[in-house]
PDB file of C-alpha atoms in Angstrom:
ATOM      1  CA  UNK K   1     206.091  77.862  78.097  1.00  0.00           C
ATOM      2  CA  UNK K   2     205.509  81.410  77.307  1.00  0.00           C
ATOM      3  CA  UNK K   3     201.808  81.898  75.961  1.00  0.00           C
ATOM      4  CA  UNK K   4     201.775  86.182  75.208  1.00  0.00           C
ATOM      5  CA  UNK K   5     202.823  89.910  76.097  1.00  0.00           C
ATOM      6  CA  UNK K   6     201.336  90.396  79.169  1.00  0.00           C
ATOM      7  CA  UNK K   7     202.754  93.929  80.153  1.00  0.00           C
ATOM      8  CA  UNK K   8     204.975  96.508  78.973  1.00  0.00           C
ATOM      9  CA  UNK K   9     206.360  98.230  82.184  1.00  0.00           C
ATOM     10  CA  UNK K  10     207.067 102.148  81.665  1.00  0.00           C
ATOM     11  CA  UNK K  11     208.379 103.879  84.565  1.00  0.00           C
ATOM     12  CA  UNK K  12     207.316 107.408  85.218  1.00  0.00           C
ATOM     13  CA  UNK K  13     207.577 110.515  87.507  1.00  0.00           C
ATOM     14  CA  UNK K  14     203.771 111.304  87.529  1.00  0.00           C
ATOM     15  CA  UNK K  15     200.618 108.278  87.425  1.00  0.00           C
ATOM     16  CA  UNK K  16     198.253 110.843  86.682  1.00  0.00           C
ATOM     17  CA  UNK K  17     199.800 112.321  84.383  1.00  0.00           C
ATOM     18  CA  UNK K  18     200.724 109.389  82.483  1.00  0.00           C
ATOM     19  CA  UNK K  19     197.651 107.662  82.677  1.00  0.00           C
ATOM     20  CA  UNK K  20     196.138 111.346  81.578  1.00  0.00           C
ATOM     21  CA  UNK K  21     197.970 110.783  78.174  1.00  0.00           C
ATOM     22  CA  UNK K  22     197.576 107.138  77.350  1.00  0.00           C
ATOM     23  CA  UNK K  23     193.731 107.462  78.341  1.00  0.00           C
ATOM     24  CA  UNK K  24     193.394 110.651  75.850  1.00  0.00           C
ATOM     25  CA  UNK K  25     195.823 109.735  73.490  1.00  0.00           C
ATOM     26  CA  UNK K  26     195.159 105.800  73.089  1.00  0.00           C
ATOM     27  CA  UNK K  27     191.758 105.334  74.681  1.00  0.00           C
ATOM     28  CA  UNK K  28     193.453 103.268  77.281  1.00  0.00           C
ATOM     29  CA  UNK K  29     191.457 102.489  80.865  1.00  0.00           C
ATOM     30  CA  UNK K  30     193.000 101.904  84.245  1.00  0.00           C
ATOM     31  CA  UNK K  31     192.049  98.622  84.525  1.00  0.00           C
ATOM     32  CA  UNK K  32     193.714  98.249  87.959  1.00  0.00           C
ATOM     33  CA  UNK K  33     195.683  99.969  90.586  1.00  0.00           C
ATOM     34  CA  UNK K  34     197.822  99.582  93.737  1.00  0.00           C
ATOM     35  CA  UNK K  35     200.743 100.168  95.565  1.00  0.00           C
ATOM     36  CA  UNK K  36     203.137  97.642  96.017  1.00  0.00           C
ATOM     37  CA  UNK K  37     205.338  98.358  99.069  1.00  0.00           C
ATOM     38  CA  UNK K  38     207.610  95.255  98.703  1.00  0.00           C
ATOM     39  CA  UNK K  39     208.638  96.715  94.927  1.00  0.00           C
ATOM     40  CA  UNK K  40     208.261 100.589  95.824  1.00  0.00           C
ATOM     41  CA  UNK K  41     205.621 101.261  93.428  1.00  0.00           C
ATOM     42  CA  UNK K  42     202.622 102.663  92.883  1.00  0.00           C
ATOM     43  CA  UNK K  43     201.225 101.077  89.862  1.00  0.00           C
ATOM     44  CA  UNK K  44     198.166 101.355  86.983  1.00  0.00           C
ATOM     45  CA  UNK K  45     197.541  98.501  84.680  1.00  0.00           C
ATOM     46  CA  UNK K  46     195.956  99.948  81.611  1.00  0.00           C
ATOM     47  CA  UNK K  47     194.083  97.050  79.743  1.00  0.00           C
ATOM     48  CA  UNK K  48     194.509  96.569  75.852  1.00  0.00           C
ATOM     49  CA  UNK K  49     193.017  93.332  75.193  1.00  0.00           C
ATOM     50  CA  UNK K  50     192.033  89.911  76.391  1.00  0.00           C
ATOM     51  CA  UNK K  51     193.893  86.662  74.851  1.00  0.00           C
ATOM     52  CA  UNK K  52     193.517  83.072  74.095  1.00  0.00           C
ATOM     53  CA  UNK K  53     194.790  81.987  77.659  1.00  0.00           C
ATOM     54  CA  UNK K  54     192.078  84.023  78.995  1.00  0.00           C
ATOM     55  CA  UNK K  55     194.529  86.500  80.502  1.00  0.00           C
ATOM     56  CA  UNK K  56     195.472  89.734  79.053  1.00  0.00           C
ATOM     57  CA  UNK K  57     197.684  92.504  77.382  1.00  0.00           C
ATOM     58  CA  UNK K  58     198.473  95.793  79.459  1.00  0.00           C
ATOM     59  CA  UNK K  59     200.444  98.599  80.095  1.00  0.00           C
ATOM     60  CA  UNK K  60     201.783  99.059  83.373  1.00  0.00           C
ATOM     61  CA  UNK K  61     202.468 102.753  84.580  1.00  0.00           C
ATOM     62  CA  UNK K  62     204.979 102.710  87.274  1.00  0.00           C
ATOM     63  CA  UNK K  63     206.045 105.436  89.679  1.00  0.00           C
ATOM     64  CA  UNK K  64     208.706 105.405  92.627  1.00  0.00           C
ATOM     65  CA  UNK K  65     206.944 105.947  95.928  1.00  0.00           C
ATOM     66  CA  UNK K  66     210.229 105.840  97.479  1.00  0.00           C
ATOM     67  CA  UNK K  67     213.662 106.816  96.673  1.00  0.00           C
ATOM     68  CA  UNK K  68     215.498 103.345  97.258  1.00  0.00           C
ATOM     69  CA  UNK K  69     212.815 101.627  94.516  1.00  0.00           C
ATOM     70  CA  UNK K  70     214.432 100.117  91.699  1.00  0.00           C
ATOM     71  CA  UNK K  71     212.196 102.050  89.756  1.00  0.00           C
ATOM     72  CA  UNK K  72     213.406 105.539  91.435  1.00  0.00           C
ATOM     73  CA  UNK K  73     216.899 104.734  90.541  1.00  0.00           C
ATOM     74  CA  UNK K  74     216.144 103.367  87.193  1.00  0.00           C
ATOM     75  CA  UNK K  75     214.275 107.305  86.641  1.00  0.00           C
ATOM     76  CA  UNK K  76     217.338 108.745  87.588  1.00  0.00           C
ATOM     77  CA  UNK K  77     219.383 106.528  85.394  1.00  0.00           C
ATOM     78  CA  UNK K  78     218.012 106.656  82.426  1.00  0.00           C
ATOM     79  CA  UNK K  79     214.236 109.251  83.064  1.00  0.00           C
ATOM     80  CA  UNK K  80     210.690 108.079  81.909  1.00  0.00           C
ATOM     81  CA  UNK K  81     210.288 105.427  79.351  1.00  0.00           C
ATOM     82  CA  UNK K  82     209.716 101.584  79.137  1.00  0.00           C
ATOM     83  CA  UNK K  83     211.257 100.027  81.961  1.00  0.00           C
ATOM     84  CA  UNK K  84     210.857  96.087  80.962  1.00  0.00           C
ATOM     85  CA  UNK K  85     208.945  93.188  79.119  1.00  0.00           C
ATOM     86  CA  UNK K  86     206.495  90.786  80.854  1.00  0.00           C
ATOM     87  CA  UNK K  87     205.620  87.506  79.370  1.00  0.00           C
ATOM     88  CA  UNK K  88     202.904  85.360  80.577  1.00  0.00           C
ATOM     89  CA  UNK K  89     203.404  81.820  81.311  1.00  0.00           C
ATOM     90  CA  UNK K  90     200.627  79.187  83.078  1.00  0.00           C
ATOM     91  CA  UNK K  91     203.787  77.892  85.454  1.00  0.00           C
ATOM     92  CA  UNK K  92     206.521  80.945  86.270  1.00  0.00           C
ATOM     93  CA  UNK K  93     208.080  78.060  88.427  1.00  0.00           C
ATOM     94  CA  UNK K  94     208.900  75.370  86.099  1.00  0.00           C
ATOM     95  CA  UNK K  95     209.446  78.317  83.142  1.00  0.00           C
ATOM     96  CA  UNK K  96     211.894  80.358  85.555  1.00  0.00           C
ATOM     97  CA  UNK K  97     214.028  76.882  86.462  1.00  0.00           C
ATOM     98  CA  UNK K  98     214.144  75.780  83.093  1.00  0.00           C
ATOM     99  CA  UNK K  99     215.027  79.368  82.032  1.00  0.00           C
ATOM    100  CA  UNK K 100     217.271  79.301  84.622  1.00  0.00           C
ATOM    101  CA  UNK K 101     218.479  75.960  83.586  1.00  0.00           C
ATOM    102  CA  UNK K 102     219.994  77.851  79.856  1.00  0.00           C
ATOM    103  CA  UNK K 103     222.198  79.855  81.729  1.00  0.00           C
ATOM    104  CA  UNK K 104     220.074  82.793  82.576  1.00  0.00           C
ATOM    105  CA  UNK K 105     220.220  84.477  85.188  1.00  0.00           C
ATOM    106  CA  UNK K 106     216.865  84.851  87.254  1.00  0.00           C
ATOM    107  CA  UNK K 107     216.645  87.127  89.410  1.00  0.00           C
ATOM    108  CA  UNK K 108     214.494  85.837  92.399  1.00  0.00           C
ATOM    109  CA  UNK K 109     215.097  83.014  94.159  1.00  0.00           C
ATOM    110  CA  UNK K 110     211.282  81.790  94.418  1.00  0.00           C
ATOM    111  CA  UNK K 111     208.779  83.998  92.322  1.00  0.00           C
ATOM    112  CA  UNK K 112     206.937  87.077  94.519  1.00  0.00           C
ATOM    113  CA  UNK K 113     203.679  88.086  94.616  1.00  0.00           C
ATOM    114  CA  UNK K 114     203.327  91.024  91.607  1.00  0.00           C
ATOM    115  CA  UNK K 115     200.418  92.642  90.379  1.00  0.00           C
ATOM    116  CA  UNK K 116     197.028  91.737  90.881  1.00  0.00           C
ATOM    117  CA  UNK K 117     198.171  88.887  92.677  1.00  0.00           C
ATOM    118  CA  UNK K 118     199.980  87.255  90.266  1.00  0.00           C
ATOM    119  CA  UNK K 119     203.237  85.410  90.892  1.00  0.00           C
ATOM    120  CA  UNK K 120     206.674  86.775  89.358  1.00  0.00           C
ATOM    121  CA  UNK K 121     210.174  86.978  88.728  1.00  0.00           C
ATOM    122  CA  UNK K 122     212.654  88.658  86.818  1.00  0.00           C
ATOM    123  CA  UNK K 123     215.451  87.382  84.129  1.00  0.00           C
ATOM    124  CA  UNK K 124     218.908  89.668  84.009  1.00  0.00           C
ATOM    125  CA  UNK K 125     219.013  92.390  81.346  1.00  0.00           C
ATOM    126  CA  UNK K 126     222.659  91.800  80.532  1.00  0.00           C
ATOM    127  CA  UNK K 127     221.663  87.914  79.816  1.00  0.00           C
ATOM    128  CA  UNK K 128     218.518  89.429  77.658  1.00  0.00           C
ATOM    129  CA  UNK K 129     220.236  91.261  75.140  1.00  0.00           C
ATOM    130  CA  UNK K 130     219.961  94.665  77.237  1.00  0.00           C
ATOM    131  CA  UNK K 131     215.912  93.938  78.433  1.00  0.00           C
ATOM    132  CA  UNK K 132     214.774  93.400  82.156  1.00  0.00           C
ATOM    133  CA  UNK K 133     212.414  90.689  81.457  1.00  0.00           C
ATOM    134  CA  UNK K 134     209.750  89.512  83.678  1.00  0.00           C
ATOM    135  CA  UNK K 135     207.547  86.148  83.663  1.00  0.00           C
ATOM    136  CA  UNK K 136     204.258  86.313  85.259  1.00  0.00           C
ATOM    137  CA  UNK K 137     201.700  83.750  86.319  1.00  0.00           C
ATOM    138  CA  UNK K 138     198.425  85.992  86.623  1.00  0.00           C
ATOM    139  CA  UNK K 139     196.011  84.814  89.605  1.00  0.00           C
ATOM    140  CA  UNK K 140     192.998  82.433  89.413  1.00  0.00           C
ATOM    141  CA  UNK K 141     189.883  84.696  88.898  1.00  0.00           C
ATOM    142  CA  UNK K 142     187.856  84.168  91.919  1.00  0.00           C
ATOM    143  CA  UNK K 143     190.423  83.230  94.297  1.00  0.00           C
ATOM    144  CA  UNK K 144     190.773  85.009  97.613  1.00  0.00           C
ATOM    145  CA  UNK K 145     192.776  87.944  97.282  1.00  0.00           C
ATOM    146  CA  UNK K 146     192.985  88.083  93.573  1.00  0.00           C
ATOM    147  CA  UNK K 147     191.660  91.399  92.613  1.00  0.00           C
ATOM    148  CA  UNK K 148     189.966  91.360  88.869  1.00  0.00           C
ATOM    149  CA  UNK K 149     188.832  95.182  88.600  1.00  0.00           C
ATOM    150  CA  UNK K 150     190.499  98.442  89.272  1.00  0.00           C
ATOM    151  CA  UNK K 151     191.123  98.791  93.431  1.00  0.00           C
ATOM    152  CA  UNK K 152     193.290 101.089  94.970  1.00  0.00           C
ATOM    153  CA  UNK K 153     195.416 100.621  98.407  1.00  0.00           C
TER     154      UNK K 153
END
C-alpha cells in the first residue's frame, strides 16, 4: 500500500520567495518546476532525499496562478502554510478504491495527472482527521513525458 512521504504541500503567495528561504535556510534545491493549469498552480518540488522505492521525499511550493484555484482560496482561508500530505503508493488505483472501500471519501473519480507526471488523487480532510491527503503514483523514469529534472512551462 503506502511505501513513504512523498511531499509536503505548502501553499504560498510568492515561489520565489519561498523557494528563496527554504534554499538559504535548509539547503533545499528546486528539483522541478511547472505550472499546472488543470490545478491552478504554479509549482516547485524541492528534493530532500531519495528512498527505498526509488522515488523520493520533497517539498512542494505552491502558488495560485489564478483566483478560482483551490489553492487561492485555501490562501485566503487560512494564508501561507502547509496545505496537505502526499503519500506514495506503486498503484494510486487499487490504494484509492480500497481506501475508498473504508469509507473514505476520495476525492477524484479516476486519479489525474499531478506533478511530474505522476498520477493522483485526493482523500477528504474531514474523513482524515482535519488533513487533505493526497496519494501519488510518481511516473516511470524514462517514459515519454515524464520529466526527471527541473523544467519549467
Amino acid at each position: 500500500m503506502l511505501t513513504r512521504i512523498d511531499h509536503i504541500g505548502i501553499a504560498c503567495f510568492d515561489l520565489e520567495r519561498t523557494t528563496e528561504f527554504y534554499r538559504a535556510t535548509y539547503g533545499f534545491e528546486v528539483f522541478h518546476t511547472e505550472v499546472n493549469e488543470e490545478q491552478g498552480v504554479r509549482e516547485a518540488m524541492l528534493r530532500i532525499n531519495g528512498t527505498d522505492d526509488g522515488g523520493a521525499s520533497y517539498i512542494q511550493l505552491l502558488e495560485p496562478v489564478r483566483e478560482d484555484s483551490t489553492v487561492a482560496k485555501w490562501l485566503d482561508k487560512n494564508g501561507e502554510g502547509v496545505h496537505h500530505i502526499a503519500f506514495g503508493t506503486a498503484d494510486v488505483d487499487a490504494d484509492s478504491e480500497e481506501i475508498r472501500g473504508r469509507g473514505v471519501r476520495v476525492l477524484y473519480d479516476e486519479p489525474r495527472r499531478g506533478s511530474m507526471d505522476s498520477r493522483i488523487t485526493f482523500l477528504h480532510p474531514k474523513d482524515c482527521h482535519g488533513v487533505l491527503t493526497e496519494l501519488v503514483t510518481a511516473a516511470v523514469p524514462g517514459t515519454p513525458g515524464n520529466s526527471s529534472a527541473t523544467t519549467s512551462h
